[in-house]
Amino acid sequence: MAKVHTTARYHTTQARPGCERGFSLLEVLIALLVLSIGLLGIAGLQTFSLQFNHQSYERTQATLLISDMAEKIIANPLGGRAGGYDGISPAAMASSYSGYGSCPSNCATTSDLATYDLFLWKSALENPKILAQGTGSITRVPDAADVDALIYDISVQWVENNLPMSQTMRIRTL
């Protein structure tokens, strides 16, 4: 058996004059263009995310304001029977219900408490930090089946992205 003797050869590539190695300036510019387009896309998504987050905030605030007023009406059934919450228009301002600073602890009647509740509700609606151009209305709906029941439609309106928005809840009290 004959021994075969092998030697390993390593080739090295040497740069020839006139032959460039590495990235060219054009490749770097294209990479920067792709990166900048990606970053602009991320910035656009962030803008949409903030916009939708604010819309969600306003809709949640509208729901909370409606629920707050519904709870106040339910908590003051005598004020409701006396008509304290009837026919509240969106144009009515909080200032038309002012003068009840010592309520609720020193309210003389349940109607005074209803007026104080409306003052607080309208003040919250008029706060631009809560809703943009917020207004609210309360309408008493007659119930032919049960004349003793009080049914109210509580609505909140506001402006969202230059579009009028509205949310309504119907409650029934006994």
XYZ file of N, CA and C in Angstrom:
522
model
N 0.821 -1.139 0.000
C 0.000 0.000 0.000
C 0.887 1.231 0.000
N 0.626 1.996 -0.955
C 1.457 3.179 -1.123
C 0.847 4.332 -0.366
N 1.698 5.087 0.218
C 1.231 6.254 0.949
C 1.050 7.403 -0.010
N -0.094 8.009 0.138
C -0.365 9.181 -0.689
C -0.182 10.395 0.198
N 0.628 11.247 -0.263
C 0.912 12.443 0.518
C 0.190 13.631 -0.116
N -0.709 14.231 0.648
C -1.446 15.396 0.115
C -1.119 16.617 0.947
N -1.124 17.697 0.300
C -0.929 18.968 0.996
C -2.128 19.860 0.696
N -2.535 20.560 1.680
C -3.677 21.478 1.512
C -3.175 22.806 1.019
N -3.874 23.319 0.084
C -3.528 24.636 -0.431
C -4.643 25.616 -0.099
N -4.287 26.745 0.356
C -5.233 27.806 0.670
C -5.028 28.921 -0.322
N -6.127 29.276 -0.917
C -6.050 30.373 -1.884
C -6.502 31.658 -1.214
N -5.829 32.665 -1.425
C -6.242 33.986 -0.964
C -6.504 34.836 -2.180
N -7.579 35.548 -2.075
C -7.917 36.430 -3.172
C -7.348 37.792 -2.868
N -6.562 38.238 -3.738
C -5.994 39.553 -3.553
C -6.719 40.517 -4.473
N -6.934 41.703 -3.943
C -7.630 42.715 -4.740
C -6.751 43.130 -5.903
N -7.368 43.118 -7.035
C -6.669 43.582 -8.213
C -6.902 45.074 -8.354
N -6.009 45.754 -8.866
C -6.225 47.190 -9.066
C -7.417 47.411 -9.992
N -8.334 48.351 -9.596
C -9.512 48.671 -10.405
C -10.728 47.853 -9.997
N -10.597 46.886 -9.121
C -11.725 46.055 -8.672
C -12.018 46.427 -7.219
N -13.188 47.046 -6.960
C -13.577 47.500 -5.631
C -14.250 46.362 -4.876
N -14.063 46.337 -3.575
C -14.732 45.358 -2.747
C -15.572 46.087 -1.723
N -16.722 45.489 -1.260
C -17.574 46.102 -0.256
C -18.804 46.739 -0.883
N -19.502 47.552 -0.074
C -20.739 48.185 -0.526
C -20.435 49.410 -1.364
N -21.246 49.584 -2.334
C -21.107 50.806 -3.121
C -21.987 51.883 -2.498
N -21.780 53.105 -2.874
C -22.559 54.220 -2.355
C -24.021 54.075 -2.741
N -24.311 53.559 -3.902
C -25.692 53.362 -4.346
C -26.421 52.356 -3.458
N -25.773 51.293 -3.072
C -26.392 50.303 -2.197
C -26.695 50.889 -0.822
N -25.802 51.712 -0.306
C -26.025 52.362 0.983
C -27.209 53.316 0.890
N -27.315 54.089 -0.174
C -28.436 55.013 -0.339
C -29.762 54.268 -0.455
N -29.785 53.156 -1.142
C -31.016 52.368 -1.268
C -31.406 51.801 0.100
N -30.466 51.339 0.868
C -30.750 50.819 2.205
C -31.317 51.919 3.103
N -30.742 53.116 3.018
C -31.267 54.239 3.800
C -32.680 54.612 3.364
N -32.962 54.545 2.082
C -34.299 54.836 1.580
C -35.314 53.832 2.122
N -34.981 52.558 2.087
C -35.881 51.521 2.604
C -36.090 51.716 4.105
N -35.046 52.013 4.834
C -35.154 52.245 6.271
C -36.021 53.456 6.578
N -35.833 54.537 5.836
C -36.625 55.747 6.104
C -38.097 55.529 5.764
N -38.410 54.774 4.728
C -39.808 54.468 4.411
C -40.430 53.635 5.535
N -39.687 52.696 6.070
C -40.175 51.903 7.196
C -40.428 52.747 8.431
N -39.529 53.686 8.719
C -39.716 54.566 9.877
C -40.906 55.499 9.684
N -41.123 55.972 8.460
C -42.309 56.796 8.195
C -43.590 55.992 8.386
N -43.561 54.724 8.006
C -44.722 53.859 8.223
C -45.016 53.674 9.701
N -43.982 53.494 10.495
C -44.162 53.355 11.946
C -44.713 54.640 12.544
N -44.220 55.795 12.090
C -44.733 57.075 12.587
C -46.211 57.246 12.216
N -46.589 56.827 11.018
C -47.995 56.898 10.612
C -48.881 56.016 11.469
N -48.404 54.815 11.777
C -49.166 53.922 12.649
C -49.314 54.505 14.047
N -48.285 55.153 14.525
C -48.357 55.787 15.846
C -49.388 56.906 15.849
N -49.445 57.680 14.774
C -50.433 58.763 14.672
C -51.848 58.207 14.684
N -52.092 57.163 13.907
C -53.423 56.544 13.896
C -53.760 55.956 15.262
N -52.782 55.369 15.916
C -53.012 54.800 17.238
C -53.433 55.873 18.230
N -52.771 57.019 18.224
C -53.142 58.117 19.120
C -54.537 58.641 18.806
N -54.863 58.751 17.530
C -56.185 59.239 17.126
C -57.287 58.291 17.609
N -57.106 57.000 17.390
C -58.116 56.039 17.809
C -58.198 55.923 19.326
N -57.087 56.109 19.994
C -57.083 56.107 21.451
C -57.899 57.277 21.986
N -57.771 58.451 21.374
C -58.540 59.613 21.812
C -60.035 59.418 21.530
N -60.371 58.829 20.388
C -61.776 58.541 20.093
C -62.352 57.579 21.127
N -61.597 56.582 21.484
C -62.041 55.630 22.501
C -62.245 56.325 23.841
N -61.348 57.242 24.183
C -61.474 58.007 25.423
C -62.773 58.808 25.433
N -63.064 59.513 24.333
C -64.277 60.334 24.292
C -65.540 59.483 24.372
N -65.563 58.363 23.713
C -66.738 57.486 23.767
C -66.917 56.903 25.170
N -65.817 56.591 25.820
C -65.904 56.105 27.194
C -66.424 57.201 28.112
N -65.958 58.427 27.918
C -66.437 59.533 28.734
C -67.936 59.766 28.529
N -68.395 59.661 27.283
C -69.827 59.820 27.011
C -70.632 58.747 27.734
N -70.154 57.525 27.702
C -70.839 56.432 28.394
C -70.860 56.664 29.903
N -69.743 57.117 30.446
C -69.682 57.390 31.886
C -70.612 58.530 32.288
N -70.691 59.573 31.467
C -71.581 60.696 31.788
C -73.052 60.275 31.737
N -73.395 59.450 30.769
C -74.772 58.956 30.688
C -75.083 58.076 31.893
N -74.182 57.171 32.227
C -74.404 56.282 33.374
C -74.482 57.063 34.676
N -73.656 58.087 34.807
C -73.681 58.929 36.000
C -75.040 59.596 36.162
N -75.561 60.145 35.066
C -76.869 60.801 35.158
C -77.972 59.784 35.427
N -77.884 58.606 34.839
C -78.885 57.565 35.085
C -78.902 57.175 36.560
N -77.727 57.047 37.151
C -77.653 56.701 38.569
C -78.228 57.805 39.443
N -78.012 59.059 39.061
C -78.568 60.170 39.834
C -80.087 60.202 39.742
N -80.624 59.902 38.588
C -82.088 59.868 38.442
C -82.660 58.729 39.269
N -82.024 57.572 39.230
C -82.505 56.427 40.003
C -82.392 56.696 41.501
N -81.345 57.406 41.925
C -81.145 57.708 43.342
C -82.115 58.770 43.863
N -82.748 59.522 42.983
C -83.671 60.587 43.393
C -85.034 60.363 42.727
N -85.758 59.303 43.103
C -87.031 59.031 42.426
C -88.087 60.104 42.678
N -88.057 60.727 43.851
C -89.044 61.781 44.122
C -88.787 63.016 43.253
N -87.518 63.319 43.034
C -87.183 64.420 42.135
C -87.604 64.115 40.705
N -87.503 62.854 40.309
C -87.961 62.442 38.986
C -89.465 62.549 38.854
N -90.188 62.119 39.893
C -91.654 62.217 39.858
C -92.116 63.675 39.847
N -91.328 64.552 40.475
C -91.678 65.974 40.495
C -91.320 66.666 39.179
N -90.675 65.944 38.261
C -90.334 66.524 36.959
C -89.000 67.229 36.924
N -88.158 66.975 37.904
C -86.866 67.649 37.978
C -85.908 67.296 36.857
N -86.109 66.147 36.227
C -85.205 65.708 35.165
C -85.875 65.719 33.790
N -87.058 66.294 33.696
C -87.822 66.258 32.447
C -87.410 67.375 31.501
N -87.349 67.052 30.221
C -87.181 68.049 29.166
C -85.908 68.861 29.234
N -84.788 68.239 29.483
C -83.505 68.947 29.526
C -82.955 68.977 28.103
N -82.841 70.164 27.542
C -82.404 70.290 26.151
C -80.881 70.362 26.054
N -80.341 70.045 24.872
C -78.886 70.144 24.697
C -78.386 71.579 24.798
N -79.252 72.549 24.504
C -78.834 73.945 24.530
C -78.736 74.506 25.943
N -79.324 73.826 26.923
C -79.274 74.314 28.305
C -77.842 74.239 28.811
N -77.398 75.332 29.395
C -76.031 75.426 29.906
C -76.013 75.148 31.413
N -74.844 74.832 31.932
C -74.698 74.571 33.366
C -75.049 75.799 34.186
N -74.798 76.979 33.643
C -75.081 78.210 34.395
C -76.565 78.379 34.697
N -77.435 77.758 33.903
C -78.869 77.875 34.172
C -79.297 77.001 35.358
N -78.393 76.148 35.865
C -78.695 75.314 37.023
C -77.829 75.663 38.219
N -77.175 76.803 38.186
C -76.251 77.169 39.264
C -77.020 77.695 40.474
N -76.305 77.950 41.548
C -76.911 78.480 42.757
C -77.194 77.410 43.795
N -76.691 76.206 43.585
C -76.932 75.117 44.523
C -75.603 74.600 45.067
N -74.757 75.527 45.486
C -73.429 75.153 45.958
C -73.438 74.358 47.248
N -74.463 74.517 48.090
C -74.496 73.795 49.356
C -75.162 72.431 49.227
N -75.695 72.127 48.066
C -76.278 70.800 47.848
C -75.133 69.797 47.742
N -75.320 68.558 47.942
C -76.558 67.860 48.246
C -76.887 67.783 49.725
N -75.971 68.164 50.604
C -76.255 68.004 52.037
C -77.334 68.971 52.538
N -77.459 70.132 51.923
C -78.422 71.119 52.414
C -79.519 71.439 51.400
N -79.844 70.515 50.540
C -80.923 70.756 49.584
C -82.255 70.747 50.325
N -83.096 71.730 50.025
C -84.382 71.833 50.713
C -85.371 70.804 50.192
N -85.342 70.528 48.888
C -86.304 69.601 48.296
C -85.578 68.645 47.354
N -86.318 67.622 46.939
C -85.748 66.690 45.960
C -85.609 67.364 44.601
N -86.407 68.385 44.334
C -86.256 69.146 43.082
C -84.954 69.932 43.091
N -84.581 70.458 44.281
C -83.291 71.145 44.390
C -82.135 70.174 44.125
N -82.261 68.947 44.626
C -81.234 67.947 44.387
C -81.154 67.606 42.899
N -82.305 67.526 42.226
C -82.321 67.262 40.784
C -81.631 68.391 40.033
N -81.885 69.631 40.438
C -81.247 70.778 39.791
C -79.742 70.754 40.018
N -79.326 70.385 41.208
C -77.897 70.269 41.510
C -77.261 69.155 40.670
N -77.945 68.022 40.541
C -77.446 66.932 39.696
C -77.272 67.402 38.253
N -78.233 68.151 37.751
C -78.149 68.658 36.377
C -77.008 69.656 36.219
N -76.788 70.476 37.248
C -75.672 71.423 37.215
C -74.330 70.684 37.095
N -74.150 69.650 37.919
C -72.899 68.890 37.863
C -72.740 68.186 36.518
N -73.824 67.622 36.007
C -73.777 66.893 34.738
C -73.464 67.830 33.577
N -74.158 68.967 33.528
C -73.910 69.924 32.445
C -72.507 70.526 32.547
N -72.016 70.729 33.762
C -70.648 71.244 33.934
C -69.628 70.256 33.383
N -69.835 68.974 33.644
C -68.919 67.955 33.122
C -69.011 67.879 31.598
N -70.214 68.020 31.056
C -70.379 67.982 29.601
C -69.695 69.160 28.917
N -69.716 70.309 29.556
C -69.143 71.522 28.963
C -67.624 71.587 29.118
N -67.047 70.694 29.880
C -65.598 70.683 30.075
C -64.935 70.150 28.801
N -64.146 70.978 28.097
C -63.533 70.502 26.846
C -62.482 69.415 27.047
N -61.994 69.231 28.268
C -61.036 68.164 28.525
C -61.718 66.798 28.570
N -63.032 66.798 28.766
C -63.772 65.537 28.816
C -64.348 65.213 27.444
N -65.107 66.144 26.876
C -65.693 65.958 25.547
C -65.544 67.243 24.744
N -65.249 67.097 23.489
C -65.147 68.266 22.608
C -66.564 68.718 22.233
N -66.904 69.918 22.601
C -68.207 70.510 22.316
C -69.340 69.617 22.823
N -69.208 69.128 24.050
C -70.189 68.207 24.612
C -71.471 68.884 25.046
N -72.574 68.260 24.734
C -73.898 68.681 25.192
C -74.665 67.435 25.600
N -75.750 67.638 26.325
C -76.544 66.505 26.754
C -78.003 66.866 26.863
N -78.837 65.869 26.722
C -80.280 66.077 26.844
C -80.904 64.899 27.567
N -82.025 65.203 28.236
C -82.797 64.179 28.922
C -84.251 64.371 28.509
N -84.853 63.305 28.040
C -86.242 63.351 27.602
C -87.018 62.280 28.349
N -88.135 62.679 28.928
C -88.998 61.707 29.597
C -89.934 61.121 28.555
N -89.984 59.794 28.516
C -90.792 59.088 27.533
C -91.997 58.491 28.256
N -93.203 58.789 27.799
C -94.373 58.200 28.475
C -94.464 56.698 28.214
N -94.949 55.988 29.211
C -95.134 54.538 29.097
C -96.624 54.256 29.219
N -97.239 53.855 28.131
C -98.683 53.604 28.124
C -99.029 52.373 28.951
N -98.122 51.413 29.025
C -98.406 50.176 29.754
C -98.353 50.373 31.266
N -97.474 51.254 31.731
C -97.307 51.465 33.169
C -97.151 52.967 33.414
N -98.224 53.599 33.849
C -98.193 55.052 34.023
C -97.332 55.464 35.216
N -97.055 54.532 36.135
C -96.222 54.865 37.293
C -94.730 54.794 36.980
N -94.371 54.158 35.877
C -92.956 54.023 35.525
C -92.441 55.317 34.895
N -91.215 55.618 35.198
C -90.548 56.775 34.584
C -89.501 56.244 33.621
N -89.626 56.619 32.360
C -88.672 56.195 31.338
C -87.987 57.446 30.796
N -86.660 57.422 30.782
C -85.883 58.560 30.319
C -84.937 58.124 29.205
N -84.804 58.981 28.208
C -83.751 58.852 27.207
C -82.687 59.887 27.552
N -81.515 59.414 27.897
C -80.396 60.297 28.235
C -79.430 60.259 27.064
N -79.166 61.419 26.467
C -78.296 61.504 25.289
C -77.132 62.434 25.554
N -76.010 62.086 24.979
C -74.817 62.937 25.013
C -74.352 63.106 23.580
N -74.077 64.355 23.202
C -73.576 64.664 21.866
C -72.217 65.339 22.007
N -71.343 65.087 21.048
C -70.027 65.721 21.003
C -69.515 65.695 19.571
N -68.382 66.344 19.353
C -67.774 66.393 18.023
C -66.492 65.578 18.055
N -66.388 64.656 17.093
C -65.220 63.781 17.013
C -64.706 63.819 15.582
N -63.505 64.329 15.388
C -62.912 64.472 14.051
C -63.829 65.253 13.116
N -64.378 66.339 13.608
C -65.281 67.225 12.863
C -66.572 66.534 12.444
N -66.926 65.449 13.101
C -68.178 64.749 12.855
C -69.004 64.737 14.137
N -70.282 65.084 14.045
C -71.112 65.032 15.255
C -71.373 63.580 15.672
N -71.174 63.308 16.939
C -71.386 61.971 17.485
C -72.469 62.050 18.560
N -73.165 60.953 18.765
C -74.232 60.918 19.760
C -74.309 59.532 20.369
N -74.649 59.499 21.641
C -74.838 58.241 22.337
C -76.045 58.406 23.246
N -76.937 57.409 23.275
C -78.172 57.495 24.037
C -78.387 56.221 24.836
N -78.925 56.411 26.035
C -79.297 55.276 26.873
C -80.725 55.504 27.366
N -81.521 54.470 27.363
C -82.885 54.544 27.891
C -82.906 53.810 29.217
N -83.418 54.500 30.241
C -83.537 53.877 31.558
C -84.992 53.902 31.993
N -85.320 52.988 32.869
C -86.679 52.906 33.388
C -86.579 52.828 34.906
N -87.286 53.698 35.579
C -87.323 53.688 37.028
C -88.763 53.463 37.480
N -88.917 53.049 38.693
C -90.252 52.847 39.248
C -90.532 53.832 40.335
